[in-house]
XYZ file of C-alpha atoms in Angstrom:
204
model
C 0.419 0.501 -0.138
C 3.024 2.577 -0.809
C 4.189 3.796 -4.028
C 7.926 2.535 -5.149
C 10.241 3.445 -8.240
C 10.960 1.607 -10.804
C 14.136 1.081 -10.055
C 12.996 -0.726 -6.204
C 10.581 -2.686 -8.865
C 12.767 -6.679 -9.929
C 10.342 -8.742 -12.235
C 6.620 -7.172 -11.673
C 7.087 -7.083 -8.065
C 8.503 -4.712 -5.059
C 12.002 -5.320 -4.694
C 11.178 -5.455 -0.544
C 8.277 -7.581 -0.103
C 7.728 -9.137 -2.980
C 4.237 -7.362 -4.155
C 3.483 -7.506 -7.208
C 3.077 -3.985 -8.607
C 0.347 -2.121 -10.166
C 2.827 1.054 -12.961
C 0.385 4.203 -12.459
C 1.385 7.475 -13.575
C 1.558 9.826 -11.568
C 3.042 13.601 -10.860
C 6.419 13.497 -9.394
C 10.080 15.228 -8.734
C 13.496 14.436 -10.230
C 16.581 14.763 -9.820
C 18.448 15.008 -13.210
C 20.984 11.682 -12.779
C 21.344 11.797 -17.010
C 22.829 14.582 -17.368
C 25.782 13.537 -15.461
C 25.496 9.828 -17.174
C 28.827 11.118 -19.067
C 30.945 11.524 -16.388
C 29.751 8.957 -14.581
C 30.260 6.222 -16.973
C 33.977 7.562 -16.527
C 34.225 7.529 -12.832
C 32.585 3.867 -12.629
C 36.567 3.228 -15.033
C 38.868 5.132 -12.112
C 37.444 3.761 -8.132
C 38.996 0.846 -7.251
C 35.766 -2.004 -6.948
C 35.255 -5.360 -7.359
C 34.910 -6.000 -10.988
C 31.533 -7.592 -10.861
C 30.212 -4.294 -9.066
C 31.454 -2.288 -12.244
C 29.505 -3.892 -14.703
C 26.558 -3.235 -12.583
C 27.317 -0.121 -13.184
C 27.932 -0.214 -16.450
C 24.567 -1.389 -17.244
C 22.769 0.703 -14.613
C 24.048 4.482 -16.874
C 23.444 2.403 -20.350
C 19.528 2.268 -19.495
C 20.378 5.178 -17.139
C 16.893 7.089 -16.141
C 16.178 9.975 -14.270
C 16.209 9.590 -10.324
C 12.380 9.854 -8.915
C 12.966 11.383 -5.021
C 9.352 11.408 -4.563
C 7.294 9.449 -2.379
C 4.351 9.145 -0.893
C 4.844 8.523 2.399
C 3.687 9.519 5.902
C 7.433 9.745 6.612
C 10.506 10.939 5.484
C 12.293 14.443 4.962
C 9.851 16.670 3.383
C 10.274 18.234 -0.624
C 10.617 21.825 0.784
C 7.909 23.494 -1.406
C 4.621 24.576 0.613
C 1.524 22.443 0.691
C 3.682 19.584 -0.545
C 3.426 16.042 1.084
C 5.157 14.058 -0.625
C 8.574 13.428 0.893
C 12.453 12.282 -0.639
C 13.820 9.391 -1.088
C 15.579 8.664 2.158
C 18.948 7.507 -1.030
C 18.637 11.225 -1.947
C 19.848 12.596 1.622
C 22.336 9.775 2.074
C 24.302 10.169 -0.985
C 24.986 14.169 -0.758
C 26.861 13.606 2.820
C 29.950 13.284 2.893
C 29.975 16.379 1.645
C 27.915 17.764 4.089
C 30.085 16.176 6.787
C 32.779 18.110 5.909
C 31.659 21.295 7.204
C 30.547 21.899 11.040
C 28.166 25.445 9.293
C 24.543 24.961 9.457
C 24.224 27.752 7.000
C 26.634 26.522 3.917
C 26.932 22.942 2.315
C 30.320 22.952 2.746
C 33.399 25.081 1.569
C 35.563 24.218 -1.524
C 39.344 24.001 1.259
C 37.112 22.365 3.351
C 36.365 19.257 1.235
C 37.748 15.708 1.026
C 36.994 13.230 -0.545
C 36.148 8.992 0.386
C 38.875 6.969 0.713
C 36.616 3.711 1.547
C 32.994 3.681 0.763
C 32.324 0.143 2.430
C 28.144 -1.344 1.901
C 27.203 -3.467 -0.108
C 26.694 -4.177 -3.903
C 23.291 -3.759 -3.876
C 23.604 -0.174 -3.437
C 25.824 -0.424 -6.692
C 22.585 0.230 -9.149
C 21.129 2.954 -6.693
C 23.514 4.716 -4.254
C 26.630 4.523 -5.183
C 25.259 5.901 -8.321
C 23.424 8.923 -7.161
C 26.425 9.775 -5.217
C 29.066 10.227 -8.375
C 25.760 12.287 -9.377
C 25.817 14.334 -6.616
C 29.433 15.145 -6.813
C 29.270 15.853 -10.587
C 26.820 18.600 -9.420
C 28.283 20.062 -6.542
C 31.630 20.490 -8.860
C 29.467 22.588 -11.350
C 28.062 24.928 -8.032
C 32.170 25.592 -7.361
C 31.187 23.254 -3.973
C 33.582 20.128 -5.029
C 37.295 21.122 -6.656
C 37.768 20.010 -9.674
C 40.805 18.521 -9.126
C 38.646 16.173 -6.829
C 37.743 13.409 -10.063
C 35.364 10.746 -7.590
C 33.360 11.035 -4.679
C 35.663 7.549 -3.026
C 38.544 5.996 -4.354
C 37.877 2.939 -3.280
C 34.807 0.628 -2.903
C 34.796 -2.295 -0.430
C 31.436 -4.894 0.041
C 31.216 -6.598 2.924
C 29.867 -10.167 3.547
C 26.567 -11.283 3.886
C 25.069 -13.351 6.768
C 22.881 -16.977 5.177
C 20.501 -18.988 7.422
C 19.391 -22.793 5.785
C 21.152 -21.311 2.852
C 19.265 -17.762 2.140
C 20.884 -14.586 2.677
C 19.321 -13.144 6.274
C 17.187 -10.028 6.138
C 14.086 -8.702 7.703
C 12.312 -8.446 4.340
C 12.396 -12.537 4.455
C 11.709 -12.740 8.121
C 14.953 -15.134 8.926
C 16.087 -13.431 11.079
C 17.706 -14.472 14.917
C 16.224 -12.901 17.797
C 19.736 -11.990 19.722
C 17.727 -12.112 22.865
C 19.457 -13.781 25.784
C 22.813 -12.938 23.350
C 26.147 -10.628 24.718
C 25.742 -7.624 22.146
C 29.730 -7.803 22.906
C 30.433 -11.195 21.849
C 27.612 -10.413 18.893
C 29.732 -8.042 17.269
C 33.358 -9.585 17.752
C 31.830 -12.620 16.179
C 30.597 -11.033 13.293
C 33.984 -9.224 12.894
C 36.153 -12.490 12.423
C 33.357 -14.628 10.575
C 35.897 -13.971 7.821
C 37.868 -12.026 6.042
C 36.853 -8.089 5.482
C 37.584 -7.971 1.655
C 35.772 -11.079 1.330
C 33.479 -10.866 -0.939
C 35.710 -8.850 -3.566
């Protein structure tokens, strides 16, 4: 009972709950990521990342569409237009935090002399076709308006994917409901066990 973007649909179903979707045309707000297609394609070849991730991103950029940022939900960052009830997709905000973190000034996104790129982007490979592409688009946008200096060619130098935990041969996730209740276990022991279950870069 919600609205999702085309990018959140897999084989005609919601990527999270697997419910079949009904296609409807509705007015939406977009971030024009297609304006940065060629620059993003060039970044993909520069960033140190697993080749499997590079292949996913090349494919995404070759069928790239503008990023629909509208969400018809009760929660989320508001779209700053009077009377607008839609909220902004979470990927929008999280795709430029690496720029905002460089500034302590509440009135300035970031001063060019304060900006520093990310050394290592750590995240699941499922972000390869979404979040990472959007972060590259924001990088281009902030360069165009003078926030990020031109001598920083990419937003992050290296991409590392952490591993995933399986249960009975299937990836554990809240969407599948196949997690293990940690109640009764020591939280520090759980963290320690997870950190040493396998090499950090095993997913490369």
